[in-house]
Short mmCIF file of C-alpha atoms and ligand atoms in Angstrom, two decimals:
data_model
loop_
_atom_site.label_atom_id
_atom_site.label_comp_id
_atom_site.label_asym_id
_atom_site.label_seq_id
_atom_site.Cartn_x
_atom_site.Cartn_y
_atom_site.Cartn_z
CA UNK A 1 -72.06 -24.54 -16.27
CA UNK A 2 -71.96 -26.38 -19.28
CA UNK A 3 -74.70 -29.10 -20.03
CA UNK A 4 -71.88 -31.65 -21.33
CA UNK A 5 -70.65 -32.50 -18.09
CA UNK A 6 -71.92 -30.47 -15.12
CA UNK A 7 -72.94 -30.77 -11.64
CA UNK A 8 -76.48 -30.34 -12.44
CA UNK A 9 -79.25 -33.03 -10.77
CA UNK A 10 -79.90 -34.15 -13.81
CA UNK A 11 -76.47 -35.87 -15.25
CA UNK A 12 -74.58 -38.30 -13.18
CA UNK A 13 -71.87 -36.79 -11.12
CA UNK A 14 -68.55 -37.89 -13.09
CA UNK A 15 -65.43 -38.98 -10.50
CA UNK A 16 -61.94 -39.73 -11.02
CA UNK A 17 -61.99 -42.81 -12.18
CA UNK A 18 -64.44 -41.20 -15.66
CA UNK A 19 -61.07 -40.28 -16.93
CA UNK A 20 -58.01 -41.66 -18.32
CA UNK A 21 -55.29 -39.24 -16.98
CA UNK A 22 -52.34 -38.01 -19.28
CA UNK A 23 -49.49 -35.78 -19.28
CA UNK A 24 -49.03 -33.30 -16.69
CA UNK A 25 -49.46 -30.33 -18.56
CA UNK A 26 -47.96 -27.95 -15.73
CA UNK A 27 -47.64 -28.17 -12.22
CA UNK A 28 -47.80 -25.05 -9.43
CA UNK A 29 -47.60 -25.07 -5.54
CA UNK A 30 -50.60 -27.01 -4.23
CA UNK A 31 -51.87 -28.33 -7.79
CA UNK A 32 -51.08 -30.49 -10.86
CA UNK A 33 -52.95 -29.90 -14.41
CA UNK A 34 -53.59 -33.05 -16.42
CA UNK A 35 -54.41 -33.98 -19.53
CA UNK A 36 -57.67 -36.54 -19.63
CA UNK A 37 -59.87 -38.00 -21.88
CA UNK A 38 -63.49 -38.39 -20.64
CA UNK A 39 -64.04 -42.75 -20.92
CA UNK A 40 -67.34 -42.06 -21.55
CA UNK A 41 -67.70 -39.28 -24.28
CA UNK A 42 -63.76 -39.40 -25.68
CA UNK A 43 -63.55 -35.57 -25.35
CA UNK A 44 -60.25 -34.20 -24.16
CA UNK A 45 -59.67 -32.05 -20.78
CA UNK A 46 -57.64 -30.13 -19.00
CA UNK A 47 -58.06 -31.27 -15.27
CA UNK A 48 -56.46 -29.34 -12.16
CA UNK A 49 -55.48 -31.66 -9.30
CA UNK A 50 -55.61 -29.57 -6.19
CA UNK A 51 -54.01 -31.82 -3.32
CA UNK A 52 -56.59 -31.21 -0.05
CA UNK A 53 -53.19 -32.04 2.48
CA UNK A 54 -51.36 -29.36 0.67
CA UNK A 55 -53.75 -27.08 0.73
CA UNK A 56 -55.16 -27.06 4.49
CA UNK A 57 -50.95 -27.12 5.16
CA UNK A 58 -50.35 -23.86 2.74
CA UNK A 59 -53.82 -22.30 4.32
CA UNK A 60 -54.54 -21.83 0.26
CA UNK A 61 -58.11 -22.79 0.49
CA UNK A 62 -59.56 -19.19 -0.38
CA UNK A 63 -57.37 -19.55 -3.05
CA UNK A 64 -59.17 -22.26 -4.14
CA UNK A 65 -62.35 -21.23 -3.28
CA UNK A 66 -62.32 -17.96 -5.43
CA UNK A 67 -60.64 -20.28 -8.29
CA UNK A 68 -64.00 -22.06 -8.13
CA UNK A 69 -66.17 -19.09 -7.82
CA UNK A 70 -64.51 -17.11 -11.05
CA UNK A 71 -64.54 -20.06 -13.19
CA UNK A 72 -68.05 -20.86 -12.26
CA UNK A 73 -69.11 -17.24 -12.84
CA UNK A 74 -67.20 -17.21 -15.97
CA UNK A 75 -68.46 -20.45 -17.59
CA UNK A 76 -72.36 -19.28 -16.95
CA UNK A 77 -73.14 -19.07 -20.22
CA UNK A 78 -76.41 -16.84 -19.88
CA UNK A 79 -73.85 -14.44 -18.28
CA UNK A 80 -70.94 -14.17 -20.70
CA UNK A 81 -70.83 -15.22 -24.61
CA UNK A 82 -66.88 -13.97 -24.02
CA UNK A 83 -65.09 -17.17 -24.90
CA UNK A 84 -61.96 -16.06 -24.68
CA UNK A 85 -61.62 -18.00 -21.11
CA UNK A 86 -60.61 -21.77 -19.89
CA UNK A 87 -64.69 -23.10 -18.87
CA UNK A 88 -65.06 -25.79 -16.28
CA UNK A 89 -67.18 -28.19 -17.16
CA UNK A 90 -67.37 -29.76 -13.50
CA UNK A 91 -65.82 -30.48 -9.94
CA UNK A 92 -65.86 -33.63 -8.11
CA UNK A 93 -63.37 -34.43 -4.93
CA UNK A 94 -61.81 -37.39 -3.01
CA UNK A 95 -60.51 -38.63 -0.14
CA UNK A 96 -57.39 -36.64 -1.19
CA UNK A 97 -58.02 -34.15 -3.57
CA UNK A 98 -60.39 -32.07 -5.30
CA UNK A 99 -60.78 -32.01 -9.25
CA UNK A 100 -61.37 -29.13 -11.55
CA UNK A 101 -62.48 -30.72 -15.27
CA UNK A 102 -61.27 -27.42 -17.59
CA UNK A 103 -61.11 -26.43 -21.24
CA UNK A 104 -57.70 -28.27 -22.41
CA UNK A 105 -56.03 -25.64 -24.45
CA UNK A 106 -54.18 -27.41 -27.49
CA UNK A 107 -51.80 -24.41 -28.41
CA UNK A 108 -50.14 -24.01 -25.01
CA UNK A 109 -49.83 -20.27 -23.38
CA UNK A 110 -48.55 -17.21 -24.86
CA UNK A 111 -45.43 -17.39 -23.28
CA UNK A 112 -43.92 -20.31 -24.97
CA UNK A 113 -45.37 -18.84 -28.26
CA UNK A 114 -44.08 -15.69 -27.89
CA UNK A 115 -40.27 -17.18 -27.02
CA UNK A 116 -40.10 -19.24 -30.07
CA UNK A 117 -41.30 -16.30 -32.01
CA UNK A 118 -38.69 -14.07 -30.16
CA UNK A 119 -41.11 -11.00 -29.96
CA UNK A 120 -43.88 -10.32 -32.19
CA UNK A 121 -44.68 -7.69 -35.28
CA UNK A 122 -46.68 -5.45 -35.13
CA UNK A 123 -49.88 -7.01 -36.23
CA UNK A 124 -49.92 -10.12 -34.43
CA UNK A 125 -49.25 -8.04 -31.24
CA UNK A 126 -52.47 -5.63 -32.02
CA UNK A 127 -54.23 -8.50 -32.43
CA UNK A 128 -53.34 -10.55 -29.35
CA UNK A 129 -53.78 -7.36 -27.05
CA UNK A 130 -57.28 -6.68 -28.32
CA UNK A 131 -58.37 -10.35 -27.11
CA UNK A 132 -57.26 -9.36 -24.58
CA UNK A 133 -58.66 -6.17 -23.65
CA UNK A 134 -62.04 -7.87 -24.91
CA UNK A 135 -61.39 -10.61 -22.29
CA UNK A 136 -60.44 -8.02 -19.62
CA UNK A 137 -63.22 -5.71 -20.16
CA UNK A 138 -65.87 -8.66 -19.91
CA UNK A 139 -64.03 -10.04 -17.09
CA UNK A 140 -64.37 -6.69 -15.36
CA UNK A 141 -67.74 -6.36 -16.22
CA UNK A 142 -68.79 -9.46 -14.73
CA UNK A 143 -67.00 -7.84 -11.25
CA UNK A 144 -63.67 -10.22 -11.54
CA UNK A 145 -60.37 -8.44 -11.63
CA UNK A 146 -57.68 -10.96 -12.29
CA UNK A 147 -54.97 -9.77 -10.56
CA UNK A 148 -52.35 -12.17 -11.94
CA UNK A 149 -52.30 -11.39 -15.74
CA UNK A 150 -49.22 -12.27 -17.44
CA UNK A 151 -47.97 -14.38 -21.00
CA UNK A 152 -48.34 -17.44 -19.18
CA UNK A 153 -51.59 -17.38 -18.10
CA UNK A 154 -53.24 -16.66 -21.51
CA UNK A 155 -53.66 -20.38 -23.13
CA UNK A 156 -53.98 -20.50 -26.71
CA UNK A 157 -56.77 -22.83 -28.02
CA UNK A 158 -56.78 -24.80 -31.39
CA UNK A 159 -57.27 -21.56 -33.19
CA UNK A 160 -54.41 -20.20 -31.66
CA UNK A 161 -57.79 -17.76 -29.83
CA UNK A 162 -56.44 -16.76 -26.41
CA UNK A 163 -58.25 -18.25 -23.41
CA UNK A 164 -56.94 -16.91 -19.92
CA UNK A 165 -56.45 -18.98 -16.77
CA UNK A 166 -55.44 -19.53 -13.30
CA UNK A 167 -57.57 -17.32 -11.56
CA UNK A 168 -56.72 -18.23 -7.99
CA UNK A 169 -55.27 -14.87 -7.46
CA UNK A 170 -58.58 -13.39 -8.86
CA UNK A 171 -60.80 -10.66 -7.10
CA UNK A 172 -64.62 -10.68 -7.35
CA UNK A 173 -66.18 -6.97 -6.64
CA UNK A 174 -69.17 -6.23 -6.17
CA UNK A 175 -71.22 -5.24 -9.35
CA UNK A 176 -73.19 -2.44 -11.06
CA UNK A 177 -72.88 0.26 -10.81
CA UNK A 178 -69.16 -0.96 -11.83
CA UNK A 179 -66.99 1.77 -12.62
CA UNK A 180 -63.27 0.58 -13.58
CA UNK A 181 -61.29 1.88 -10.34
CA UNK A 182 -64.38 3.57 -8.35
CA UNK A 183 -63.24 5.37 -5.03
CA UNK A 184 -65.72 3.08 -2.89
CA UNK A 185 -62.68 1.63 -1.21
CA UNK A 186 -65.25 -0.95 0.21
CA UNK A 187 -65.91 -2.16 -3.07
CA UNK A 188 -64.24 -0.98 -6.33
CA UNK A 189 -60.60 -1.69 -4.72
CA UNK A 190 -59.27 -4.31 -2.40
CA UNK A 191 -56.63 -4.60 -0.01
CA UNK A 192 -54.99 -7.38 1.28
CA UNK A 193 -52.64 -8.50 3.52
CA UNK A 194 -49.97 -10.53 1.20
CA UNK A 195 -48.63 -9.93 -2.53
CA UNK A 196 -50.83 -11.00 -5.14
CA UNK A 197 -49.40 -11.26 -8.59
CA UNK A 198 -45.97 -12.10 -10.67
CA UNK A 199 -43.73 -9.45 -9.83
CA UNK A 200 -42.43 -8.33 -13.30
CA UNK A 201 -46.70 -7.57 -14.04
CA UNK A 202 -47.45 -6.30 -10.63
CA UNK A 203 -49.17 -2.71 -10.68
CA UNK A 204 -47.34 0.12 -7.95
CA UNK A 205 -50.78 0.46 -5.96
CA UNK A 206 -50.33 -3.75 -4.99
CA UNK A 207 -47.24 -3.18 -3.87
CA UNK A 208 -47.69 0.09 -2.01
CA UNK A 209 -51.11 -0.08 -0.34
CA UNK A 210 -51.79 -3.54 -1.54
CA UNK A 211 -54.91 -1.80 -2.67
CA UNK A 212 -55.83 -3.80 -5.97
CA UNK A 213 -58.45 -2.44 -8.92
CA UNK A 214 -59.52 -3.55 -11.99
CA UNK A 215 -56.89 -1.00 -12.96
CA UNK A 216 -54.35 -3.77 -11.98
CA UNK A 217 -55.00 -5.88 -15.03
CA UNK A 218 -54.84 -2.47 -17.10
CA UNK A 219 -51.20 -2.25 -15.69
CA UNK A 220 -50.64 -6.04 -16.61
CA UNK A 221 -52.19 -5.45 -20.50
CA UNK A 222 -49.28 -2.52 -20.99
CA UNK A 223 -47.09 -4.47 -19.63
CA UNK A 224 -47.50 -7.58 -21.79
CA UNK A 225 -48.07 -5.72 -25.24
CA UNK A 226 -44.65 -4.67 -24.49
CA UNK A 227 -43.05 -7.91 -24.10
CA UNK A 228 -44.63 -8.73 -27.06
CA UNK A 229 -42.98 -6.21 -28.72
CA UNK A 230 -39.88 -6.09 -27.33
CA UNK A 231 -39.54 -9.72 -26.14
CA UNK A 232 -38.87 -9.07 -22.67
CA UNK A 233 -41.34 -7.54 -19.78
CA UNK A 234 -40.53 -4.08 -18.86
CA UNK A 235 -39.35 -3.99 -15.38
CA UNK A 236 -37.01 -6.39 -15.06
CA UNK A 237 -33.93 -6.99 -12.58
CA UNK A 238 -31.88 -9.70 -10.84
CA UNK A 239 -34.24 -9.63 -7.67
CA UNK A 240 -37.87 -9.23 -7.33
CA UNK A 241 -37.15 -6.59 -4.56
CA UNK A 242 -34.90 -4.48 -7.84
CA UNK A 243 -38.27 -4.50 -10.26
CA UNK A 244 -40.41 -3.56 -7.28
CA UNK A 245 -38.12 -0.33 -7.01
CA UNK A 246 -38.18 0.03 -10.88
CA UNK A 247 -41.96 -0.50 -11.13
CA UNK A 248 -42.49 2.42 -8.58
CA UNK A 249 -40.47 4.99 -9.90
CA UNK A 250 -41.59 3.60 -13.64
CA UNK A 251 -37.80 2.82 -14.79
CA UNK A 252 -38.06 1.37 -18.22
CA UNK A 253 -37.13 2.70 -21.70
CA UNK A 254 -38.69 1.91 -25.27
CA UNK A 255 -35.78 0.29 -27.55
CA UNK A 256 -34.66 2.07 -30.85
CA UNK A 257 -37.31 1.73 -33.38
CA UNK A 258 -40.28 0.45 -30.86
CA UNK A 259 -43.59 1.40 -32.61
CA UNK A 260 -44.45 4.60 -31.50
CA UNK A 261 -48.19 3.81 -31.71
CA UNK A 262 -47.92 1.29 -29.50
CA UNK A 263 -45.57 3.48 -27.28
CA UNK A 264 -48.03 5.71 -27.27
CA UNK A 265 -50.54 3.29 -25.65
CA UNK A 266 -48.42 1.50 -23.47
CA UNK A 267 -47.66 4.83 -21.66
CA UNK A 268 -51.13 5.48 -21.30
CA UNK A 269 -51.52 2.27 -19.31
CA UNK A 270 -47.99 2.42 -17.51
CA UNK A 271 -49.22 5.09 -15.17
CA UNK A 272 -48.06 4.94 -11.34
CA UNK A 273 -51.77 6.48 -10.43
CA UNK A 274 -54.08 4.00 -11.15
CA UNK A 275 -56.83 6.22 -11.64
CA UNK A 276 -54.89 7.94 -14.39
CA UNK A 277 -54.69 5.01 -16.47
CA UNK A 278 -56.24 5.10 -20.13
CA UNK A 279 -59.99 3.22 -19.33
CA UNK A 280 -59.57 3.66 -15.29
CA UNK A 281 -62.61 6.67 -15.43
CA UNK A 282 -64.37 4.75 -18.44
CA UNK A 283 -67.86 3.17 -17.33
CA UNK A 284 -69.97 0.04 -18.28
CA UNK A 285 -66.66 -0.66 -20.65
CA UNK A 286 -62.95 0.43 -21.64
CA UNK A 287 -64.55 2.18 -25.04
CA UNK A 288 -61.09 4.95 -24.34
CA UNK A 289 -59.17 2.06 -24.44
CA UNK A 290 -60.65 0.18 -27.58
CA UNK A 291 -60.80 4.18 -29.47
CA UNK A 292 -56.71 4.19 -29.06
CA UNK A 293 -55.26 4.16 -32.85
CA UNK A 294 -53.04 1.11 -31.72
CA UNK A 295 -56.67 -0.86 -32.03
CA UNK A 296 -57.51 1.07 -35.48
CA UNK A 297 -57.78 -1.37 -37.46
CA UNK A 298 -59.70 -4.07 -35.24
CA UNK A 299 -63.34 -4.76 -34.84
CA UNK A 300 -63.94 -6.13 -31.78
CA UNK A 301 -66.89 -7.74 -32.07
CA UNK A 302 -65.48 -10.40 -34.86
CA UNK A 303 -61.98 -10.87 -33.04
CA UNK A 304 -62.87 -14.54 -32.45
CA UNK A 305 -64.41 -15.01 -35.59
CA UNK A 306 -61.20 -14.16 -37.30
CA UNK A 307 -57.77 -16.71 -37.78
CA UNK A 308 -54.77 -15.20 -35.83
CA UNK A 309 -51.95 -13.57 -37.47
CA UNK A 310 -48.83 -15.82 -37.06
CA UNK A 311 -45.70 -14.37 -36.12
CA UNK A 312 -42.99 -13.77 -38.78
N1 CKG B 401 -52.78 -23.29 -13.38
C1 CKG B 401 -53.77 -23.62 -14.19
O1 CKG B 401 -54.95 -23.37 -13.91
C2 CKG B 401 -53.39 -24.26 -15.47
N2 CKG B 401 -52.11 -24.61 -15.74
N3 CKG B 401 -52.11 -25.16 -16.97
C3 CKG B 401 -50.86 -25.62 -17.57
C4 CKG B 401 -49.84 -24.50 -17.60
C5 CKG B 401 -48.56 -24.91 -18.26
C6 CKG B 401 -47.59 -23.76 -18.31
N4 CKG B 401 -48.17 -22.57 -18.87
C7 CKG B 401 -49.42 -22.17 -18.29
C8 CKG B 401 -50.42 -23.28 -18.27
C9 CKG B 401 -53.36 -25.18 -17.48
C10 CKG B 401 -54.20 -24.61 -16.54
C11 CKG B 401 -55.66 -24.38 -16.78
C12 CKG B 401 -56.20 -25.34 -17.79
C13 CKG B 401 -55.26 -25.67 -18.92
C14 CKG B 401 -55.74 -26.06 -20.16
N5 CKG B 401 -54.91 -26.42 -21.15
C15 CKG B 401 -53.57 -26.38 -20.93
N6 CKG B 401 -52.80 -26.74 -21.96
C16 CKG B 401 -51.50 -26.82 -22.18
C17 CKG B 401 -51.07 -27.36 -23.41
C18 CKG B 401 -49.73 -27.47 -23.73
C19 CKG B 401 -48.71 -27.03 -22.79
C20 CKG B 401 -49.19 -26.45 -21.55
C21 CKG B 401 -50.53 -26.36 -21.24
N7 CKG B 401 -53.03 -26.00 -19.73
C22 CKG B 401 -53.86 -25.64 -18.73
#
């Protein structure tokens, strides 16, 4: 955890009243995000407000829990030099509720970008996706499957650099050796006994056998490059029940002039059999998915170091 404001022995455990509380920046079912301003230090936060009542009532708190765990993991900076995540910089708790003190992304999340933009070009859309497979791959590496990848949850920082959040929905396998989908049923996949996810990103296996893989987010990537493209996810409906049924007999089309490179790759990802996915057999890495032609162009080693493409 970061130095600046952790829970470490050796700096003062910040509380509640450290910060000067803004503007909710978004609210979901057991937790409000803030924006703050550290008293002491002046620095600017994002801080999640996770009402204790709410959560013992919903029975949420392995939600919260594994929240805790993945950030933690995440934000250990001897193991990931990824930045393309929210960090927590600390936890503290009251009588009421307990605190998570987060990056505070300035640019909002991809989803309000990419309605104001319409859909994106072609460039800005190769560009966004390979973040994001970067972020996915050393997500996976690390043994966390997110499980709830969608427009929304990818922040944008200052740069306009995607950081991904809200990782209550995450999974945490166990790790090397880590192959992408392994058959140890035990450990590479995960069933469960509810739905995890947003419906219109949900992968077939979650909603047949609930069985959940690092595969999952592969699904989620195809389906998000093409709502980038097109403007709208793929399986959509008026019920959540209708895009189940599409999802798991793969009902979607490719408008008139869609790129067929990116086609190409989405179709690879868009595969009902998880293991058949483009990067599901890879190992230590998703080096088939990074070799696809929609990524020609991209090194991505200097992703971060480079200024975003705006949309047209
Ligand atoms: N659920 C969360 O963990 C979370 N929710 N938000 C706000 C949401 C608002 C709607 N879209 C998804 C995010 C955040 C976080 C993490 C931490 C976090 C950090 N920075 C921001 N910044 C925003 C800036 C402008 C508009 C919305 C959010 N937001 C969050």
């Amino acid at each position: 955890m970061d130095s600046e404001a952790n829970n470490q022995s050796t700096v003062p455990k910040k509380g509640p009243n450290d910060f000067i509380f803004g503007r909710v920046l978004g609210d979901g079912s057991f937790s409000t995000v803030y924006l703050a301003k550290d008293i002491q230090t002046g620095k600017e936060f994002a801080i999640k407000v996770c009402e204790k009542r709410h959560i013992m009532r919903e029975k949420k708190q392995q939600y919260v829990k594994r929240e805790k765990e993945v950030l933690m993991l995440l934000s250990d900076k001897v193991k990931t030099s990824a930045p393309f995540f929210v960090r927590l910089y600390c936890t503290f708790h009251d009588h009421s509720s307990l605190y998570f003190v987060l990056t505070r992304a300035t640019n909002g999340d991809l989803l309000t970008y990419l309605q104001k933009a319409e859909k994106f070009d072609e460039e800005v859309a190769q560009f966004y996706t390979a973040e994001l497979v970067h972020a996915v791959e050393h997500m996976h590496l690390l043994g966390v499957v997110h499980r709830d990848l969608k427009p929304e949850n990818i922040l944008l920082d200052t740069h306009r650099h995607i950081l991904i959040t809200d990782f209550g929905s995450a999974k945490i396998i166990p790790q090397p050796p880590f192959l992408p989908d392994a058959d140890n049923s035990s450990e590479g996949t995960a069933r469960r006994s509810s739905f995890v996810g947003t419906a219109q990103y949900v992968s077939p296996e979650i909603l047949t056998d609930k069985r959940s893989s690092p595969a999952s987010d592969l699904w989620a990537i195809g389906c998000v490059l093409y709502q980038m493209l097109e403007g709208n996810p793929p399986f959509q409906a008026r019920s959540e029940y209708a895009i189940f049924q599409k999802i798991l007999k793969l009902e979607f089309e490719y408008p008139a002039l869609f790129p067929s490179v990116a086609q190409d790759f989405i179709s690879k990802l868009l595969v009902i059999d998880s293991k058949e996915r483009l990067g599901a057999q890879d190992f230590g890495g998703y080096p088939s998915i990074k070799q696809h032609r929609f990524f020609q162009s991209i090194d991505f080693e200097t992703l971060y170091l480079k200024t975003p493409p705006c949309p047209s």
